[in-house]
Short mmCIF file of C-alpha atoms in Angstrom, two decimals:
data_model
loop_
_atom_site.label_atom_id
_atom_site.label_comp_id
_atom_site.label_asym_id
_atom_site.label_seq_id
_atom_site.Cartn_x
_atom_site.Cartn_y
_atom_site.Cartn_z
CA MET A 1 -29.02 17.74 41.98
CA LYS A 2 -32.64 17.84 43.01
CA LEU A 3 -35.21 17.13 40.38
CA ALA A 4 -38.43 17.66 42.28
CA VAL A 5 -39.83 19.82 39.50
CA ALA A 6 -38.92 17.04 37.12
CA VAL A 7 -41.50 14.68 38.53
CA VAL A 8 -44.23 17.21 37.83
CA LEU A 9 -42.94 17.67 34.29
CA LEU A 10 -42.75 13.93 33.87
CA ALA A 11 -46.34 13.52 35.00
CA ALA A 12 -47.29 16.11 32.38
CA LEU A 13 -45.35 14.26 29.71
CA VAL A 14 -46.99 10.96 30.54
CA ALA A 15 -50.40 12.62 30.62
CA SER A 16 -49.90 14.42 27.30
CA SER A 17 -48.54 11.26 25.74
CA HIS A 18 -51.51 9.21 26.84
CA ALA A 19 -53.85 11.98 25.76
CA SER A 20 -52.20 12.18 22.36
CA SER A 21 -52.95 8.54 21.79
CA ARG A 22 -56.64 9.34 21.96
CA VAL A 23 -56.64 12.26 19.59
CA ASP A 24 -55.11 12.27 16.15
CA GLY A 25 -51.63 13.63 16.69
CA PRO A 26 -49.08 14.88 19.19
CA PRO A 27 -49.91 18.36 20.46
CA PHE A 28 -46.35 19.42 21.17
CA PRO A 29 -44.30 21.23 19.98
CA LEU A 30 -46.15 21.29 16.65
CA PRO A 31 -47.88 18.69 14.53
CA ILE A 32 -45.42 17.18 12.10
CA HIS A 33 -47.11 18.61 9.03
CA LEU A 34 -46.42 22.13 10.28
CA LEU A 35 -42.70 21.51 10.47
CA ARG A 36 -41.06 22.75 7.30
CA PRO A 37 -38.95 20.25 5.42
CA LEU A 38 -35.33 20.75 6.43
CA SER A 39 -33.22 18.48 4.23
CA GLY A 40 -32.40 19.77 0.80
CA SER A 41 -33.79 23.19 1.58
CA ALA A 42 -31.74 26.32 1.10
CA GLY A 43 -31.96 28.83 3.87
CA HIS A 44 -35.49 27.97 4.95
CA PRO A 45 -36.59 29.08 8.37
CA LEU A 46 -36.96 26.37 10.99
CA ILE A 47 -40.42 26.19 12.47
CA GLY A 48 -41.01 24.39 15.73
CA VAL A 49 -37.45 23.34 16.48
CA SER A 50 -34.39 25.25 17.58
CA CYS A 51 -31.13 25.77 15.74
CA GLU A 52 -29.55 23.63 18.46
CA SER A 53 -31.77 20.68 17.51
CA TRP A 54 -30.92 21.27 13.87
CA ARG A 55 -27.17 21.22 14.66
CA VAL A 56 -27.42 18.01 16.68
CA GLY A 57 -29.47 16.52 13.84
CA VAL A 58 -26.61 17.32 11.48
CA GLU A 59 -24.03 15.75 13.81
CA ALA A 60 -26.15 12.59 14.14
CA ASN A 61 -26.55 12.37 10.33
CA ASN A 62 -30.30 12.85 10.58
CA VAL A 63 -30.30 16.07 8.55
CA ARG A 64 -28.82 15.44 5.13
CA ASP A 65 -28.39 16.95 1.69
CA TRP A 66 -28.73 20.56 2.74
CA LYS A 67 -27.30 23.37 0.64
CA THR A 68 -27.11 26.08 3.29
CA ILE A 69 -27.78 26.39 6.99
CA PRO A 70 -31.31 27.57 7.92
CA ARG A 71 -31.49 31.33 7.44
CA THR A 72 -32.59 31.92 11.02
CA CYS A 73 -29.54 30.03 12.33
CA GLU A 74 -26.80 32.34 11.04
CA GLY A 75 -26.34 33.99 14.42
CA TYR A 76 -26.56 30.69 16.28
CA VAL A 77 -24.02 28.92 14.07
CA GLY A 78 -21.70 31.94 14.14
CA HIS A 79 -21.69 32.11 17.90
CA TYR A 80 -21.32 28.33 18.13
CA MET A 81 -18.30 28.30 15.82
CA LEU A 82 -16.60 31.21 17.54
CA GLY A 83 -17.53 30.27 21.07
CA ASP A 84 -16.61 27.77 23.71
CA LEU A 85 -18.95 24.96 22.69
CA TYR A 86 -17.30 24.24 19.33
CA ARG A 87 -13.99 23.96 21.13
CA GLN A 88 -15.47 21.69 23.79
CA ASP A 89 -17.17 19.52 21.18
CA SER A 90 -13.85 19.29 19.36
CA ALA A 91 -12.01 18.46 22.59
CA LEU A 92 -14.46 15.67 23.35
CA VAL A 93 -13.97 14.02 19.94
CA THR A 94 -10.20 14.27 20.02
CA ALA A 95 -10.06 13.05 23.65
CA GLU A 96 -12.13 10.00 22.67
CA ALA A 97 -9.83 9.42 19.71
CA ALA A 98 -6.68 9.78 21.82
CA ASN A 99 -8.09 7.45 24.44
CA TYR A 100 -8.95 4.89 21.76
CA ALA A 101 -5.52 5.19 20.11
CA GLU A 102 -3.70 4.74 23.42
CA GLY A 103 -5.52 1.45 23.93
CA LEU A 104 -4.48 -0.04 20.59
CA ASN A 105 -2.03 -2.91 20.23
CA LEU A 106 0.07 -1.51 17.44
CA GLN A 107 2.32 -3.78 15.41
CA GLY A 108 5.10 -1.23 15.10
CA ASP A 109 5.83 -2.06 11.47
CA GLY A 110 4.99 1.42 10.18
CA LYS A 111 1.76 0.28 8.56
CA ASP A 112 -0.68 1.61 11.16
CA VAL A 113 -2.18 4.81 9.78
CA TRP A 114 -4.73 7.39 10.83
CA VAL A 115 -6.75 9.07 8.10
CA PHE A 116 -7.51 12.75 8.62
CA ASP A 117 -9.67 14.90 6.43
CA ILE A 118 -8.30 18.46 6.10
CA ASP A 119 -10.93 21.21 5.81
CA GLU A 120 -12.81 21.73 9.11
CA THR A 121 -11.02 18.65 10.51
CA THR A 122 -7.36 19.60 10.76
CA LEU A 123 -7.38 23.06 9.19
CA SER A 124 -10.07 25.63 9.88
CA ASN A 125 -11.72 27.76 7.21
CA LEU A 126 -13.51 29.77 9.85
CA PRO A 127 -11.77 33.03 8.79
CA TYR A 128 -13.42 32.54 5.38
CA TYR A 129 -16.83 31.43 6.65
CA ALA A 130 -16.97 34.24 9.21
CA HIS A 131 -17.11 36.59 6.21
CA HIS A 132 -19.66 34.45 4.39
CA GLY A 133 -22.50 34.00 6.83
CA PHE A 134 -21.22 30.81 8.49
CA GLY A 135 -22.88 28.68 5.83
CA VAL A 136 -26.02 30.74 5.19
CA GLU A 137 -24.67 31.72 1.76
CA LEU A 138 -24.60 29.18 -1.05
CA TYR A 139 -21.12 27.74 -1.64
CA ASN A 140 -19.07 29.97 -3.90
CA GLY A 141 -16.24 27.98 -5.46
CA THR A 142 -14.38 31.02 -6.76
CA SER A 143 -14.08 32.89 -3.48
CA PHE A 144 -13.50 29.71 -1.44
CA GLN A 145 -10.68 28.50 -3.69
CA ALA A 146 -9.13 31.98 -3.53
CA TRP A 147 -9.13 31.66 0.27
CA VAL A 148 -7.56 28.19 0.09
CA MET A 149 -4.81 29.60 -2.13
CA THR A 150 -3.78 32.07 0.58
CA GLY A 151 -2.54 29.07 2.60
CA GLU A 152 -3.51 30.83 5.79
CA ALA A 153 -5.98 28.41 7.33
CA PRO A 154 -5.25 28.01 11.05
CA ALA A 155 -4.93 24.60 12.69
CA LEU A 156 -7.83 23.31 14.71
CA PRO A 157 -5.98 23.21 18.04
CA GLU A 158 -7.63 20.05 19.40
CA SER A 159 -6.93 18.18 16.16
CA LEU A 160 -3.32 19.33 16.22
CA GLY A 161 -3.02 17.94 19.74
CA LEU A 162 -4.46 14.61 18.60
CA TYR A 163 -2.11 14.56 15.60
CA LYS A 164 0.89 14.94 17.90
CA LYS A 165 -0.42 12.26 20.23
CA LEU A 166 -0.88 9.81 17.35
CA LEU A 167 2.63 10.47 16.05
CA SER A 168 4.03 9.88 19.54
CA LEU A 169 2.29 6.49 19.58
CA GLY A 170 3.93 5.52 16.29
CA ILE A 171 0.83 5.91 14.15
CA LYS A 172 1.48 7.41 10.72
CA ILE A 173 -0.70 10.14 9.29
CA VAL A 174 -2.56 10.11 6.00
CA PHE A 175 -4.32 13.29 4.93
CA LEU A 176 -7.19 12.50 2.58
CA THR A 177 -8.90 15.57 1.20
CA GLY A 178 -11.41 16.65 -1.39
CA ARG A 179 -9.05 19.49 -2.30
CA ALA A 180 -7.86 19.16 -5.89
CA GLU A 181 -4.37 18.06 -6.88
CA ASP A 182 -3.50 21.59 -8.04
CA LYS A 183 -3.73 22.70 -4.38
CA ARG A 184 -0.96 20.30 -3.30
CA ASN A 185 1.77 22.87 -2.75
CA VAL A 186 -0.32 25.42 -0.93
CA THR A 187 -1.96 22.72 1.20
CA ALA A 188 1.36 21.14 2.19
CA HIS A 189 2.79 24.57 3.00
CA ASN A 190 -0.30 25.53 5.03
CA LEU A 191 -0.19 22.27 7.01
CA LYS A 192 3.49 22.68 7.86
CA MET A 193 3.11 26.36 8.76
CA VAL A 194 0.60 25.59 11.51
CA GLY A 195 2.34 22.58 12.99
CA TYR A 196 1.39 19.50 10.95
CA ASP A 197 4.98 18.97 9.95
CA THR A 198 5.10 15.36 8.82
CA TRP A 199 2.88 12.79 7.12
CA GLU A 200 3.01 9.45 5.35
CA LYS A 201 0.74 10.54 2.51
CA LEU A 202 -1.09 13.65 1.39
CA LEU A 203 -3.86 12.44 -0.91
CA LEU A 204 -5.63 15.06 -3.03
CA LYS A 205 -8.31 14.62 -5.62
CA GLY A 206 -7.12 14.00 -9.17
CA SER A 207 -8.69 16.01 -11.98
CA ASN A 208 -10.12 12.82 -13.51
CA VAL A 209 -12.10 11.84 -10.40
CA SER A 210 -15.87 12.22 -10.48
CA GLY A 211 -18.73 10.94 -8.31
CA SER A 212 -19.56 11.30 -4.65
CA THR A 213 -17.20 12.00 -1.78
CA VAL A 214 -18.13 8.64 -0.24
CA ALA A 215 -17.11 6.79 -3.43
CA TYR A 216 -13.90 8.80 -3.81
CA LYS A 217 -12.76 8.54 -0.20
CA SER A 218 -13.71 4.90 0.36
CA GLY A 219 -11.91 4.05 -2.89
CA MET A 220 -8.78 5.81 -1.64
CA ARG A 221 -9.01 4.00 1.71
CA GLN A 222 -9.30 0.68 -0.15
CA LYS A 223 -6.13 1.60 -2.03
CA LEU A 224 -4.34 2.17 1.29
CA ILE A 225 -5.47 -1.27 2.48
CA ASP A 226 -4.28 -2.80 -0.80
CA GLU A 227 -0.88 -1.20 -0.16
CA GLY A 228 -0.67 -3.02 3.18
CA TYR A 229 -1.71 -0.23 5.52
CA ARG A 230 -4.06 -0.76 8.46
CA ILE A 231 -6.42 2.19 8.94
CA VAL A 232 -6.72 2.26 12.72
CA GLY A 233 -8.71 5.49 12.79
CA ASN A 234 -10.51 7.82 10.42
CA MET A 235 -11.65 11.33 11.32
CA GLY A 236 -13.62 13.83 9.30
CA ASP A 237 -16.13 16.63 9.74
CA GLN A 238 -18.48 15.18 7.11
CA TRP A 239 -20.33 11.88 7.30
CA SER A 240 -19.15 11.34 3.72
CA ASP A 241 -15.58 11.29 5.10
CA ILE A 242 -16.28 8.31 7.32
CA LEU A 243 -19.06 6.27 5.68
CA GLY A 244 -18.36 3.66 3.00
CA GLU A 245 -16.26 0.51 3.32
CA PRO A 246 -13.51 0.26 4.29
CA GLU A 247 -14.33 2.92 6.90
CA GLY A 248 -11.28 2.19 9.04
CA ASP A 249 -11.28 0.36 12.38
CA ARG A 250 -12.96 3.28 14.09
CA THR A 251 -14.43 6.52 12.84
CA PHE A 252 -14.78 9.93 14.47
CA LYS A 253 -17.16 12.69 13.41
CA PHE A 254 -15.62 16.11 13.98
CA PRO A 255 -18.25 18.84 14.48
CA ASP A 256 -19.29 21.01 11.53
CA PRO A 257 -22.63 22.83 11.33
CA MET A 258 -21.56 25.09 8.41
CA TYR A 259 -21.82 22.91 5.32
CA TYR A 260 -22.78 19.49 4.01
CA LEU A 261 -20.93 17.42 1.41
CA SER A 262 -22.63 14.29 0.08
CA MET B 1 -27.56 39.36 13.18
CA LYS B 2 -24.48 41.41 13.91
CA LEU B 3 -21.38 39.53 14.83
CA ALA B 4 -18.96 42.32 15.55
CA VAL B 5 -17.77 40.61 18.71
CA ALA B 6 -17.26 37.51 16.66
CA VAL B 7 -14.46 39.02 14.65
CA VAL B 8 -12.53 39.77 17.81
CA LEU B 9 -13.07 36.22 19.04
CA LEU B 10 -12.05 34.92 15.64
CA ALA B 11 -8.84 36.89 15.75
CA ALA B 12 -8.15 35.36 19.16
CA LEU B 13 -8.81 31.88 17.78
CA VAL B 14 -6.48 32.38 14.86
CA ALA B 15 -3.83 33.83 17.15
CA SER B 16 -4.11 31.02 19.69
CA SER B 17 -4.09 28.45 16.94
CA HIS B 18 -0.93 29.85 15.39
CA ALA B 19 0.64 30.18 18.80
CA SER B 20 -0.22 26.58 19.65
CA SER B 21 1.65 25.38 16.60
CA ARG B 22 4.84 26.81 18.07
CA VAL B 23 4.52 25.32 21.52
CA ASP B 24 3.80 21.68 22.19
CA GLY B 25 0.04 21.54 22.46
CA PRO B 26 -3.23 23.40 22.35
CA PRO B 27 -3.74 25.64 25.36
CA PHE B 28 -7.53 25.45 25.39
CA PRO B 29 -9.68 24.15 26.98
CA LEU B 30 -7.21 21.65 28.44
CA PRO B 31 -4.36 19.57 27.04
CA ILE B 32 -5.66 16.23 25.84
CA HIS B 33 -3.81 14.21 28.46
CA LEU B 34 -5.76 15.99 31.20
CA LEU B 35 -9.07 14.90 29.77
CA ARG B 36 -10.25 11.76 31.51
CA PRO B 37 -11.11 8.83 29.28
CA LEU B 38 -14.83 8.86 28.62
CA SER B 39 -15.68 5.68 26.74
CA GLY B 40 -16.08 2.55 28.79
CA SER B 41 -15.93 4.47 32.03
CA ALA B 42 -18.64 4.16 34.65
CA GLY B 43 -19.78 7.40 36.17
CA HIS B 44 -16.45 9.22 35.83
CA PRO B 45 -16.50 12.96 36.06
CA LEU B 46 -15.97 14.85 32.83
CA ILE B 47 -13.02 17.19 32.98
CA GLY B 48 -12.64 19.95 30.44
CA VAL B 49 -15.83 19.37 28.48
CA SER B 50 -19.48 19.96 29.24
CA CYS B 51 -22.28 17.43 29.57
CA GLU B 52 -23.71 19.00 26.43
CA SER B 53 -20.58 18.08 24.46
CA TRP B 54 -20.75 14.59 25.92
CA ARG B 55 -24.39 14.22 24.81
CA VAL B 56 -23.66 15.43 21.28
CA GLY B 57 -20.71 13.04 21.20
CA VAL B 58 -23.10 10.20 22.02
CA GLU B 59 -25.55 11.26 19.30
CA ALA B 60 -22.73 11.44 16.73
CA ASN B 61 -21.47 7.96 17.74
CA ASN B 62 -18.17 9.39 18.94
CA VAL B 63 -18.65 8.26 22.55
CA ARG B 64 -19.11 4.49 22.67
CA ASP B 65 -19.20 1.54 25.02
CA TRP B 66 -20.15 3.48 28.14
CA LYS B 67 -21.84 1.77 31.06
CA THR B 68 -23.39 4.80 32.76
CA ILE B 69 -23.66 8.49 32.06
CA PRO B 70 -20.92 10.63 33.65
CA ARG B 71 -21.73 11.12 37.31
CA THR B 72 -21.66 14.91 37.02
CA CYS B 73 -24.24 14.82 34.21
CA GLU B 74 -27.19 13.35 36.15
CA GLY B 75 -28.82 16.75 36.57
CA TYR B 76 -28.07 17.77 32.99
CA VAL B 77 -29.44 14.56 31.46
CA GLY B 78 -32.49 14.67 33.73
CA HIS B 79 -33.36 18.20 32.73
CA TYR B 80 -32.68 17.41 29.07
CA MET B 81 -34.97 14.38 29.10
CA LEU B 82 -37.78 16.17 30.92
CA GLY B 83 -37.42 19.50 29.19
CA ASP B 84 -38.12 21.10 25.87
CA LEU B 85 -34.91 20.17 24.08
CA TYR B 86 -35.49 16.41 24.05
CA ARG B 87 -38.90 17.05 22.54
CA GLN B 88 -37.44 19.43 19.96
CA ASP B 89 -34.65 17.00 19.09
CA SER B 90 -37.29 14.28 18.70
CA ALA B 91 -39.46 16.54 16.56
CA LEU B 92 -36.53 17.31 14.28
CA VAL B 93 -35.76 13.63 13.66
CA THR B 94 -39.38 12.66 13.04
CA ALA B 95 -39.93 15.70 10.79
CA GLU B 96 -36.90 14.69 8.72
CA ALA B 97 -38.23 11.15 8.56
CA ALA B 98 -41.74 12.27 7.56
CA ASN B 99 -40.30 14.58 4.93
CA TYR B 100 -38.18 11.74 3.54
CA ALA B 101 -41.11 9.30 3.56
CA GLU B 102 -43.39 11.74 1.75
CA GLY B 103 -40.83 11.98 -1.04
CA LEU B 104 -40.65 8.24 -1.65
CA ASN B 105 -42.00 6.54 -4.75
CA LEU B 106 -43.77 3.64 -3.09
CA GLN B 107 -44.77 0.60 -5.07
CA GLY B 108 -48.04 0.08 -3.21
CA ASP B 109 -47.71 -3.70 -3.06
CA GLY B 110 -47.62 -3.84 0.75
CA LYS B 111 -43.94 -4.68 0.86
CA ASP B 112 -42.63 -1.24 1.86
CA VAL B 113 -41.86 -1.37 5.58
CA TRP B 114 -40.47 0.97 8.20
CA VAL B 115 -38.48 -0.61 11.04
CA PHE B 116 -38.95 0.96 14.46
CA ASP B 117 -37.08 0.05 17.59
CA ILE B 118 -39.32 0.16 20.68
CA ASP B 119 -37.61 1.30 23.90
CA GLU B 120 -36.72 5.03 23.79
CA THR B 121 -37.80 5.10 20.13
CA THR B 122 -41.56 4.49 20.12
CA LEU B 123 -42.19 3.83 23.82
CA SER B 124 -40.57 5.85 26.59
CA ASN B 125 -39.07 4.33 29.73
CA LEU B 126 -38.58 7.77 31.20
CA PRO B 127 -40.91 7.04 34.16
CA TYR B 128 -38.48 4.24 35.10
CA TYR B 129 -35.27 6.16 34.44
CA ALA B 130 -36.51 9.24 36.30
CA HIS B 131 -36.41 7.04 39.42
CA HIS B 132 -33.01 5.58 38.55
CA GLY B 133 -30.77 8.57 38.01
CA PHE B 134 -31.38 9.01 34.26
CA GLY B 135 -28.64 6.53 33.45
CA VAL B 136 -26.18 7.32 36.24
CA GLU B 137 -26.96 3.97 37.89
CA LEU B 138 -25.68 0.75 36.37
CA TYR B 139 -28.37 -1.15 34.44
CA ASN B 140 -30.45 -3.33 36.76
CA GLY B 141 -32.17 -6.05 34.76
CA THR B 142 -34.51 -7.10 37.55
CA SER B 143 -36.04 -3.70 38.21
CA PHE B 144 -36.10 -2.71 34.54
CA GLN B 145 -37.88 -5.90 33.46
CA ALA B 146 -40.37 -5.40 36.30
CA TRP B 147 -41.11 -1.94 34.88
CA VAL B 148 -41.53 -3.36 31.37
CA MET B 149 -44.02 -5.92 32.72
CA THR B 150 -46.28 -3.12 33.97
CA GLY B 151 -47.01 -2.30 30.32
CA GLU B 152 -47.31 1.36 31.22
CA ALA B 153 -44.64 2.94 29.05
CA PRO B 154 -46.01 6.08 27.39
CA ALA B 155 -45.69 6.72 23.68
CA LEU B 156 -43.05 9.14 22.49
CA PRO B 157 -45.46 11.66 21.00
CA GLU B 158 -43.31 12.67 18.03
CA SER B 159 -42.71 9.03 17.10
CA LEU B 160 -46.42 8.29 17.36
CA GLY B 161 -47.07 11.17 14.97
CA LEU B 162 -44.50 9.76 12.53
CA TYR B 163 -46.02 6.28 12.86
CA LYS B 164 -49.44 7.63 11.87
CA LYS B 165 -47.94 9.56 8.96
CA LEU B 166 -46.17 6.45 7.67
CA LEU B 167 -49.35 4.38 7.88
CA SER B 168 -51.25 7.08 6.00
CA LEU B 169 -48.65 6.85 3.23
CA GLY B 170 -49.18 3.09 2.96
CA ILE B 171 -45.94 2.08 4.62
CA LYS B 172 -46.23 -0.95 6.91
CA ILE B 173 -44.68 -1.01 10.34
CA VAL B 174 -42.21 -3.54 11.71
CA PHE B 175 -41.27 -3.26 15.37
CA LEU B 176 -37.85 -4.81 15.98
CA THR B 177 -36.86 -4.88 19.62
CA GLY B 178 -34.26 -6.32 21.94
CA ARG B 179 -37.09 -7.18 24.34
CA ALA B 180 -37.32 -10.93 24.84
CA GLU B 181 -40.06 -13.12 23.35
CA ASP B 182 -41.64 -13.63 26.79
CA LYS B 183 -42.52 -9.91 26.75
CA ARG B 184 -44.65 -10.27 23.60
CA ASN B 185 -48.06 -9.94 25.21
CA VAL B 186 -47.24 -7.07 27.50
CA THR B 187 -45.40 -5.24 24.71
CA ALA B 188 -48.26 -5.65 22.23
CA HIS B 189 -50.75 -4.52 24.85
CA ASN B 190 -48.59 -1.52 25.80
CA LEU B 191 -48.18 -0.47 22.16
CA LYS B 192 -51.93 -0.65 21.49
CA MET B 193 -52.84 1.15 24.70
CA VAL B 194 -50.86 4.25 23.73
CA GLY B 195 -51.93 4.43 20.10
CA TYR B 196 -49.72 2.10 18.06
CA ASP B 197 -52.69 -0.01 17.09
CA THR B 198 -51.50 -1.92 14.06
CA TRP B 199 -48.31 -3.44 12.66
CA GLU B 200 -47.08 -5.89 10.07
CA LYS B 201 -44.65 -7.62 12.44
CA LEU B 202 -43.61 -7.41 16.05
CA LEU B 203 -40.17 -9.02 16.23
CA LEU B 204 -38.83 -9.87 19.68
CA LYS B 205 -35.62 -11.61 20.64
CA GLY B 206 -35.78 -15.37 20.88
CA SER B 207 -34.31 -17.06 23.93
CA ASN B 208 -31.72 -18.80 21.74
CA VAL B 209 -30.26 -15.56 20.34
CA SER B 210 -26.83 -14.48 21.56
CA GLY B 211 -24.28 -11.95 20.35
CA SER B 212 -24.41 -8.22 19.76
CA THR B 213 -27.44 -6.08 19.01
CA VAL B 214 -25.92 -5.17 15.65
CA ALA B 215 -25.64 -8.84 14.67
CA TYR B 216 -29.14 -9.67 15.93
CA LYS B 217 -30.90 -6.71 14.36
CA SER B 218 -29.09 -6.76 11.03
CA GLY B 219 -29.81 -10.50 10.82
CA MET B 220 -33.50 -9.82 11.38
CA ARG B 221 -33.50 -7.08 8.75
CA GLN B 222 -31.86 -9.47 6.29
CA LYS B 223 -34.67 -11.92 6.99
CA LEU B 224 -37.21 -9.23 6.14
CA ILE B 225 -35.43 -8.58 2.84
CA ASP B 226 -35.38 -12.33 2.14
CA GLU B 227 -39.15 -12.35 2.68
CA GLY B 228 -39.55 -9.74 -0.05
CA TYR B 229 -39.90 -6.60 2.07
CA ARG B 230 -38.21 -3.33 1.21
CA ILE B 231 -36.97 -1.52 4.32
CA VAL B 232 -37.53 2.10 3.31
CA GLY B 233 -36.63 3.48 6.73
CA ASN B 234 -35.10 2.35 10.01
CA MET B 235 -35.26 4.33 13.24
CA GLY B 236 -33.71 3.60 16.60
CA ASP B 237 -32.28 5.38 19.62
CA GLN B 238 -29.10 3.28 19.57
CA TRP B 239 -26.47 3.23 16.85
CA SER B 240 -26.63 -0.56 17.18
CA ASP B 241 -30.23 -0.33 15.93
CA ILE B 242 -29.20 1.25 12.66
CA LEU B 243 -25.67 0.06 11.87
CA GLY B 244 -24.96 -3.23 10.10
CA GLU B 245 -26.07 -4.26 6.60
CA PRO B 246 -28.79 -4.22 5.49
CA GLU B 247 -29.37 -0.95 7.35
CA GLY B 248 -32.46 -0.01 5.36
CA ASP B 249 -32.65 2.65 2.66
CA ARG B 250 -32.30 5.41 5.23
CA THR B 251 -31.61 5.42 8.93
CA PHE B 252 -32.62 7.85 11.68
CA LYS B 253 -30.98 8.19 15.09
CA PHE B 254 -33.54 9.07 17.75
CA PRO B 255 -31.98 10.92 20.70
CA ASP B 256 -31.01 8.98 23.84
CA PRO B 257 -28.38 10.18 26.30
CA MET B 258 -29.40 7.71 29.06
CA TYR B 259 -27.84 4.40 28.04
CA TYR B 260 -25.68 2.67 25.45
CA LEU B 261 -26.23 -0.77 23.89
CA SER B 262 -23.44 -2.23 21.77
#
């Protein structure tokens, strides 16, 4: 592909960069102080950056502690979630994971496990979020739990493919979810209905558990290790699913621009 | 924004997802086994996913240990690096960082430091990479070091803006780079020339250092802690810049789809 234009653009970049070192700030796209704070803000408009940059910032764990997506990004996130790119992004992650898993030297003693989160990692709540602004509305526990209780969440097709691949390699599956223990039956039924028909453990959150997701999930992973399991892989849509020792031998961040759990 | 079409697409997603649970794999975009391995491959074509998904996979640390960008992505990566999106992605990261830094309770004793990587974080080697396929060519140490010795790398404007903001808040700057000690003079001169005119430390790699970037950089950060510094922030374009304890109180991944350092 020819990039003749690129050289002109590059010259402009170099020139503007050198120029900016002589004045008191970068001229493009906007001085930093004009960019609205993004983290922790609820529904604020983005100024100076696109919704695409915001989404990539979420995936790279640069944008943290947000309560809702930026108000101006409802359409963008909706189209992303329902369009081809979300599926491609999902396919890339699961292909990387499958490729990694195929290269493992497994011991074959039944102690190699893969930890999967559930919501937005193996099951999709998109039918719910499509009716609730794709994350632009503040989380509503009552309506979300009512949706969970329907047991009708579809499988994320790429994750289901990975699940089957891992099983075929002899890796056992552990589901580790922030869903509460009282959702055990509906969750197990929902998983089976859409094709996740076997697992080593389905770990839900006890009613006595408090604290952050990182503390809860890393504690549960430590318990698996203490029971003699080797966590060869760990996949979740939230950074809080995959940060915190023991993380597992390798972690995978499944895409999710709709909500943030610390 | 109206998303009437979205509901139709959603219905299709749910339908295809349910259908896929009854056959033996997801029908879209391609079965996993047809996706070529991505990690560790040199210049392989991507099949079934876009260069955009590949880039986001790199930013999210899902795609690792690659030697070159996928061959088919040279044009995409070139246009990304020279276009608006790279600048917007950079602006988002530095705005998040500035916002975070402004919210800190600093002790004002001169021990609060921010660790910056240099290449593709504060200085740009884009003039070099624009002549070398934007990462599609295997790394060539001879030609790259010759470029470094020119001392003509421009500042990344958004990072320079962040640098000035941090200084104005009373945070001291530590540059921590994989560049070798024999590049000290040219690196210092290059930094000053483009506007990075002061720092607490400029840490380069000694000739006796071996091992991974993670081991080297986390070791150097530990040394800073041992000297009484508090690393309030840590920014790099490589995950190996920001992983490994002590990471710093908060880390920021600056975008870089051109190369991978483990």
